[in-house]
C-alpha atoms as a PDB file:
ATOM      1  CA  MET A   1     -45.184 -65.668   3.368  1.00  0.00           C
ATOM      2  CA  LYS A   2     -46.592 -68.072   5.991  1.00  0.00           C
ATOM      3  CA  PHE A   3     -49.430 -65.641   6.654  1.00  0.00           C
ATOM      4  CA  LEU A   4     -50.294 -65.496   2.940  1.00  0.00           C
ATOM      5  CA  LYS A   5     -50.285 -69.306   2.718  1.00  0.00           C
ATOM      6  CA  MET A   6     -52.602 -69.478   5.743  1.00  0.00           C
ATOM      7  CA  ILE A   7     -55.011 -66.969   4.186  1.00  0.00           C
ATOM      8  CA  LEU A   8     -55.038 -68.841   0.868  1.00  0.00           C
ATOM      9  CA  ALA A   9     -55.560 -72.165   2.658  1.00  0.00           C
ATOM     10  CA  LEU A  10     -58.439 -70.641   4.638  1.00  0.00           C
ATOM     11  CA  ILE A  11     -60.039 -69.273   1.462  1.00  0.00           C
ATOM     12  CA  GLY A  12     -59.658 -72.688  -0.183  1.00  0.00           C
ATOM     13  CA  ALA A  13     -61.267 -74.401   2.806  1.00  0.00           C
ATOM     14  CA  VAL A  14     -64.202 -71.970   2.759  1.00  0.00           C
ATOM     15  CA  VAL A  15     -64.715 -72.516  -0.982  1.00  0.00           C
ATOM     16  CA  ILE A  16     -64.614 -76.309  -0.571  1.00  0.00           C
ATOM     17  CA  ALA A  17     -67.039 -76.139   2.366  1.00  0.00           C
ATOM     18  CA  ALA A  18     -69.392 -73.933   0.342  1.00  0.00           C
ATOM     19  CA  MET A  19     -69.253 -76.349  -2.596  1.00  0.00           C
ATOM     20  CA  ILE A  20     -70.032 -79.294  -0.320  1.00  0.00           C
ATOM     21  CA  LEU A  21     -72.918 -77.392   1.272  1.00  0.00           C
ATOM     22  CA  ILE A  22     -74.336 -76.456  -2.138  1.00  0.00           C
ATOM     23  CA  GLY A  23     -73.901 -80.035  -3.346  1.00  0.00           C
ATOM     24  CA  VAL A  24     -75.733 -81.453  -0.328  1.00  0.00           C
ATOM     25  CA  LYS A  25     -78.503 -78.859  -0.384  1.00  0.00           C
ATOM     26  CA  TYR A  26     -79.059 -78.577  -4.147  1.00  0.00           C
ATOM     27  CA  GLY A  27     -77.344 -81.642  -5.646  1.00  0.00           C
ATOM     28  CA  GLY A  28     -80.592 -83.440  -6.459  1.00  0.00           C
ATOM     29  CA  MET A  29     -82.021 -80.383  -8.156  1.00  0.00           C
ATOM     30  CA  LEU A  30     -78.831 -79.651 -10.109  1.00  0.00           C
ATOM     31  CA  LYS A  31     -78.929 -83.163 -11.622  1.00  0.00           C
ATOM     32  CA  GLN A  32     -82.216 -82.195 -13.299  1.00  0.00           C
ATOM     33  CA  PHE A  33     -80.728 -79.068 -14.887  1.00  0.00           C
ATOM     34  CA  ASP A  34     -80.005 -78.762 -18.574  1.00  0.00           C
ATOM     35  CA  PRO A  35     -76.405 -79.896 -19.219  1.00  0.00           C
ATOM     36  CA  GLU A  36     -75.665 -76.443 -20.685  1.00  0.00           C
ATOM     37  CA  ALA A  37     -76.995 -74.529 -17.639  1.00  0.00           C
ATOM     38  CA  ILE A  38     -73.636 -74.065 -15.919  1.00  0.00           C
ATOM     39  CA  GLY A  39     -72.068 -72.755 -19.139  1.00  0.00           C
ATOM     40  CA  ALA A  40     -74.943 -70.313 -19.705  1.00  0.00           C
ATOM     41  CA  PHE A  41     -74.721 -68.985 -16.147  1.00  0.00           C
ATOM     42  CA  SER A  42     -70.915 -68.837 -16.330  1.00  0.00           C
ATOM     43  CA  ASN A  43     -70.974 -66.785 -19.532  1.00  0.00           C
ATOM     44  CA  MET A  44     -73.447 -64.333 -18.037  1.00  0.00           C
ATOM     45  CA  ALA A  45     -71.555 -64.079 -14.734  1.00  0.00           C
ATOM     46  CA  LYS A  46     -68.249 -63.513 -16.553  1.00  0.00           C
ATOM     47  CA  LEU A  47     -69.664 -60.553 -18.478  1.00  0.00           C
ATOM     48  CA  VAL A  48     -71.301 -59.067 -15.386  1.00  0.00           C
ATOM     49  CA  LEU A  49     -68.080 -59.430 -13.383  1.00  0.00           C
ATOM     50  CA  GLU A  50     -66.004 -57.891 -16.194  1.00  0.00           C
ATOM     51  CA  THR A  51     -68.295 -54.899 -16.724  1.00  0.00           C
ATOM     52  CA  GLY A  52     -70.282 -54.507 -13.504  1.00  0.00           C
ATOM     53  CA  ASP A  53     -73.376 -54.150 -15.717  1.00  0.00           C
ATOM     54  CA  PRO A  54     -76.020 -56.914 -15.493  1.00  0.00           C
ATOM     55  CA  ALA A  55     -77.534 -55.865 -18.835  1.00  0.00           C
ATOM     56  CA  LYS A  56     -74.244 -56.660 -20.587  1.00  0.00           C
ATOM     57  CA  GLY A  57     -74.504 -60.205 -19.238  1.00  0.00           C
ATOM     58  CA  MET A  58     -77.939 -60.750 -20.766  1.00  0.00           C
ATOM     59  CA  ILE A  59     -77.856 -58.761 -24.008  1.00  0.00           C
ATOM     60  CA  LEU A  60     -76.030 -59.376 -27.289  1.00  0.00           C
ATOM     61  CA  LYS A  61     -74.652 -56.389 -29.217  1.00  0.00           C
ATOM     62  CA  LYS A  62     -73.418 -56.262 -32.812  1.00  0.00           C
ATOM     63  CA  LYS A  63     -72.217 -53.323 -34.890  1.00  0.00           C
ATOM     64  CA  MET A  64     -74.256 -52.812 -38.036  1.00  0.00           C
ATOM     65  CA  VAL A  65     -72.419 -52.635 -41.349  1.00  0.00           C
ATOM     66  CA  ILE A  66     -73.359 -49.661 -43.516  1.00  0.00           C
ATOM     67  CA  PRO A  67     -72.934 -50.934 -47.094  1.00  0.00           C
ATOM     68  CA  GLU A  68     -71.018 -48.693 -49.455  1.00  0.00           C
ATOM     69  CA  GLY A  69     -73.316 -46.293 -51.263  1.00  0.00           C
ATOM     70  CA  MET A  70     -76.044 -46.419 -48.591  1.00  0.00           C
ATOM     71  CA  THR A  71     -76.981 -43.756 -46.097  1.00  0.00           C
ATOM     72  CA  LYS A  72     -77.451 -44.779 -42.464  1.00  0.00           C
ATOM     73  CA  GLN A  73     -81.218 -44.573 -42.853  1.00  0.00           C
ATOM     74  CA  GLU A  74     -81.135 -46.703 -46.017  1.00  0.00           C
ATOM     75  CA  ALA A  75     -78.970 -49.254 -44.183  1.00  0.00           C
ATOM     76  CA  ILE A  76     -81.399 -49.289 -41.240  1.00  0.00           C
ATOM     77  CA  ASP A  77     -84.385 -49.693 -43.586  1.00  0.00           C
ATOM     78  CA  ASN A  78     -82.542 -52.511 -45.368  1.00  0.00           C
ATOM     79  CA  ALA A  79     -81.688 -54.227 -42.064  1.00  0.00           C
ATOM     80  CA  ILE A  80     -85.340 -54.041 -41.014  1.00  0.00           C
ATOM     81  CA  GLU A  81     -86.471 -55.537 -44.323  1.00  0.00           C
ATOM     82  CA  VAL A  82     -83.910 -58.348 -43.999  1.00  0.00           C
ATOM     83  CA  MET A  83     -84.844 -59.011 -40.350  1.00  0.00           C
ATOM     84  CA  ASP A  84     -88.557 -59.155 -41.172  1.00  0.00           C
ATOM     85  CA  GLU A  85     -87.870 -61.630 -43.986  1.00  0.00           C
ATOM     86  CA  VAL A  86     -85.699 -63.867 -41.772  1.00  0.00           C
ATOM     87  CA  ALA A  87     -88.362 -63.659 -39.046  1.00  0.00           C
ATOM     88  CA  SER A  88     -91.049 -64.897 -41.434  1.00  0.00           C
ATOM     89  CA  GLN A  89     -88.818 -67.822 -42.446  1.00  0.00           C
ATOM     90  CA  HIS A  90     -88.843 -68.886 -38.786  1.00  0.00           C
ATOM     91  CA  GLY A  91     -92.556 -68.327 -38.177  1.00  0.00           C
ATOM     92  CA  LEU A  92     -92.026 -65.080 -36.272  1.00  0.00           C
ATOM     93  CA  ALA A  93     -94.085 -61.989 -37.013  1.00  0.00           C
ATOM     94  CA  MET A  94     -93.227 -58.376 -36.264  1.00  0.00           C
ATOM     95  CA  VAL A  95     -95.832 -57.479 -33.647  1.00  0.00           C
ATOM     96  CA  ASP A  96     -94.709 -53.983 -32.638  1.00  0.00           C
ATOM     97  CA  HIS A  97     -92.118 -51.336 -33.303  1.00  0.00           C
ATOM     98  CA  LYS A  98     -91.303 -48.054 -31.659  1.00  0.00           C
ATOM     99  CA  VAL A  99     -89.011 -45.300 -32.853  1.00  0.00           C
ATOM    100  CA  MET A 100     -87.890 -43.334 -29.822  1.00  0.00           C
ATOM    101  CA  PRO A 101     -86.115 -40.080 -30.555  1.00  0.00           C
ATOM    102  CA  ARG A 102     -83.584 -39.035 -27.955  1.00  0.00           C
ATOM    103  CA  LYS A 103     -83.183 -35.401 -26.983  1.00  0.00           C
ATOM    104  CA  THR A 104     -79.882 -35.511 -28.866  1.00  0.00           C
ATOM    105  CA  GLY A 105     -81.637 -36.809 -31.969  1.00  0.00           C
ATOM    106  CA  ILE A 106     -79.826 -40.160 -31.887  1.00  0.00           C
ATOM    107  CA  TYR A 107     -81.829 -42.890 -33.595  1.00  0.00           C
ATOM    108  CA  THR A 108     -83.405 -45.637 -31.472  1.00  0.00           C
ATOM    109  CA  GLN A 109     -85.895 -48.230 -32.710  1.00  0.00           C
ATOM    110  CA  ILE A 110     -87.194 -51.298 -30.908  1.00  0.00           C
ATOM    111  CA  ARG A 111     -88.801 -54.043 -32.975  1.00  0.00           C
ATOM    112  CA  SER A 112     -90.775 -56.864 -31.354  1.00  0.00           C
ATOM    113  CA  TYR A 113     -91.292 -60.292 -32.890  1.00  0.00           C
ATOM    114  CA  CYS A 114     -93.394 -63.241 -31.753  1.00  0.00           C
ATOM    115  CA  SER A 115     -95.150 -66.415 -32.803  1.00  0.00           C
ATOM    116  CA  PRO A 116     -98.523 -66.583 -31.026  1.00  0.00           C
ATOM    117  CA  THR A 117     -98.652 -70.372 -31.341  1.00  0.00           C
ATOM    118  CA  ILE A 118     -95.180 -70.819 -29.838  1.00  0.00           C
ATOM    119  CA  ALA A 119     -95.956 -68.222 -27.159  1.00  0.00           C
ATOM    120  CA  ASP A 120     -99.084 -70.179 -26.188  1.00  0.00           C
ATOM    121  CA  VAL A 121     -97.082 -73.402 -25.762  1.00  0.00           C
ATOM    122  CA  PHE A 122     -94.524 -71.646 -23.537  1.00  0.00           C
ATOM    123  CA  LEU A 123     -97.138 -69.851 -21.426  1.00  0.00           C
ATOM    124  CA  THR A 124     -99.014 -73.120 -20.901  1.00  0.00           C
ATOM    125  CA  TYR A 125     -95.749 -74.632 -19.622  1.00  0.00           C
ATOM    126  CA  SER A 126     -94.882 -71.648 -17.385  1.00  0.00           C
ATOM    127  CA  ALA A 127     -96.643 -68.275 -17.366  1.00  0.00           C
ATOM    128  CA  GLU A 128     -93.384 -66.631 -16.233  1.00  0.00           C
ATOM    129  CA  TYR A 129     -92.060 -66.978 -19.785  1.00  0.00           C
ATOM    130  CA  VAL A 130     -94.168 -63.895 -20.540  1.00  0.00           C
ATOM    131  CA  GLY A 131     -91.144 -61.900 -19.325  1.00  0.00           C
ATOM    132  CA  PHE A 132     -89.253 -63.032 -22.429  1.00  0.00           C
ATOM    133  CA  MET A 133     -92.083 -62.048 -24.776  1.00  0.00           C
ATOM    134  CA  PRO A 134     -92.103 -60.692 -27.323  1.00  0.00           C
ATOM    135  CA  CYS A 135     -88.542 -61.122 -28.551  1.00  0.00           C
ATOM    136  CA  ARG A 136     -86.970 -57.772 -29.360  1.00  0.00           C
ATOM    137  CA  ILE A 137     -84.200 -56.302 -31.454  1.00  0.00           C
ATOM    138  CA  GLY A 138     -83.093 -52.764 -30.753  1.00  0.00           C
ATOM    139  CA  ILE A 139     -81.418 -50.581 -33.353  1.00  0.00           C
ATOM    140  CA  ILE A 140     -79.453 -47.794 -31.687  1.00  0.00           C
ATOM    141  CA  GLU A 141     -77.196 -45.100 -33.043  1.00  0.00           C
ATOM    142  CA  GLU A 142     -74.349 -44.570 -30.605  1.00  0.00           C
ATOM    143  CA  PRO A 143     -73.105 -41.036 -29.834  1.00  0.00           C
ATOM    144  CA  ASN A 144     -70.141 -41.595 -32.203  1.00  0.00           C
ATOM    145  CA  GLY A 145     -72.547 -42.330 -35.075  1.00  0.00           C
ATOM    146  CA  ASP A 146     -72.076 -46.117 -35.194  1.00  0.00           C
ATOM    147  CA  ILE A 147     -75.260 -48.175 -35.321  1.00  0.00           C
ATOM    148  CA  TYR A 148     -75.649 -51.323 -33.237  1.00  0.00           C
ATOM    149  CA  LEU A 149     -78.234 -54.062 -33.004  1.00  0.00           C
ATOM    150  CA  TYR A 150     -79.122 -55.399 -29.555  1.00  0.00           C
ATOM    151  CA  THR A 151     -81.120 -58.466 -28.571  1.00  0.00           C
ATOM    152  CA  MET A 152     -81.585 -60.642 -25.508  1.00  0.00           C
ATOM    153  CA  ASN A 153     -79.350 -63.685 -25.185  1.00  0.00           C
ATOM    154  CA  LEU A 154     -81.899 -66.509 -24.935  1.00  0.00           C
ATOM    155  CA  ASP A 155     -79.404 -69.069 -23.567  1.00  0.00           C
ATOM    156  CA  LEU A 156     -80.669 -68.754 -19.986  1.00  0.00           C
ATOM    157  CA  MET A 157     -84.282 -69.040 -21.137  1.00  0.00           C
ATOM    158  CA  ILE A 158     -83.428 -72.242 -22.988  1.00  0.00           C
ATOM    159  CA  HIS A 159     -80.746 -73.803 -20.766  1.00  0.00           C
ATOM    160  CA  GLY A 160     -80.908 -71.985 -17.416  1.00  0.00           C
ATOM    161  CA  GLY A 161     -82.913 -74.494 -15.414  1.00  0.00           C
ATOM    162  CA  LYS A 162     -84.397 -77.949 -15.734  1.00  0.00           C
ATOM    163  CA  LYS A 163     -84.099 -79.372 -19.219  1.00  0.00           C
ATOM    164  CA  LEU A 164     -87.099 -78.289 -21.261  1.00  0.00           C
ATOM    165  CA  PRO A 165     -89.434 -81.007 -22.564  1.00  0.00           C
ATOM    166  CA  PRO A 166     -88.362 -82.044 -26.099  1.00  0.00           C
ATOM    167  CA  LYS A 167     -91.130 -80.200 -28.007  1.00  0.00           C
ATOM    168  CA  LEU A 168     -90.652 -77.020 -25.966  1.00  0.00           C
ATOM    169  CA  ARG A 169     -86.885 -77.198 -26.430  1.00  0.00           C
ATOM    170  CA  GLU A 170     -87.338 -77.631 -30.184  1.00  0.00           C
ATOM    171  CA  LEU A 171     -89.589 -74.550 -30.323  1.00  0.00           C
ATOM    172  CA  ALA A 172     -87.174 -72.536 -28.161  1.00  0.00           C
ATOM    173  CA  MET A 173     -84.269 -73.468 -30.407  1.00  0.00           C
ATOM    174  CA  GLU A 174     -86.286 -72.442 -33.481  1.00  0.00           C
ATOM    175  CA  VAL A 175     -87.112 -69.047 -31.960  1.00  0.00           C
ATOM    176  CA  ASN A 176     -83.455 -68.617 -30.994  1.00  0.00           C
ATOM    177  CA  ALA A 177     -82.332 -69.574 -34.515  1.00  0.00           C
ATOM    178  CA  GLY A 178     -84.754 -67.022 -35.931  1.00  0.00           C
ATOM    179  CA  MET A 179     -83.642 -64.253 -33.600  1.00  0.00           C
ATOM    180  CA  MET A 180     -79.950 -64.986 -34.185  1.00  0.00           C
ATOM    181  CA  GLY A 181     -80.525 -65.128 -37.949  1.00  0.00           C
ATOM    182  CA  MET A 182     -82.293 -61.765 -37.839  1.00  0.00           C
ATOM    183  CA  PHE A 183     -79.610 -60.274 -35.582  1.00  0.00           C
ATOM    184  CA  GLU A 184     -76.681 -61.497 -37.700  1.00  0.00           C
ATOM    185  CA  SER A 185     -78.255 -60.759 -41.105  1.00  0.00           C
ATOM    186  CA  GLY A 186     -79.520 -57.340 -40.069  1.00  0.00           C
ATOM    187  CA  ALA A 187     -76.137 -56.317 -38.683  1.00  0.00           C
ATOM    188  CA  ALA A 188     -74.190 -57.688 -41.664  1.00  0.00           C
ATOM    189  CA  GLY A 189     -75.768 -55.294 -44.150  1.00  0.00           C
ATOM    190  CA  GLU A 190     -77.059 -58.169 -46.265  1.00  0.00           C
ATOM    191  CA  GLU A 191     -79.580 -57.254 -48.921  1.00  0.00           C
ATOM    192  CA  LEU A 192     -82.631 -59.233 -49.988  1.00  0.00           C
ATOM    193  CA  GLU A 193     -82.394 -60.705 -53.436  1.00  0.00           C
ATOM    194  CA  GLU A 194     -85.062 -59.326 -55.734  1.00  0.00           C
END
């Protein structure tokens, strides 16, 4: 029991020393970070630690509802129509789409959305934002026949470093609202009103 207490005390001391070292070395920089940065990194790290898969820490996944009376393809076509409509409400345009058949014949489609004017503002701020462009939603039929929507979690792009300037943050939040609206509405099986 004494040995276990010593080990735990040693681990605690190492953790405290590491925190002090990080605070001294990076404390000034961390004060400039977005207040939500730690939460965004924590959420990602939790998912990566739980699954061992870094993609699961950065990507959102939602099962698509197949409305009664619709085939899978009709539901997918409906989801695409709904997503395109929600995108236009947020100033996002569908800029590309690819249907990628798997050898097994399982359906995969990737749809890309962007606002050139918003993209220009972000790239002027930091060219590295090109890695987030265009925003994408994937529609994938799983081996069991269920269909899921996938999209990148934009929290780290928005909150993962220094707080974005107000106008840039506003644009980022609008893009995120658009992508989340598309993701949720497309997966929910909602239909456009005629």
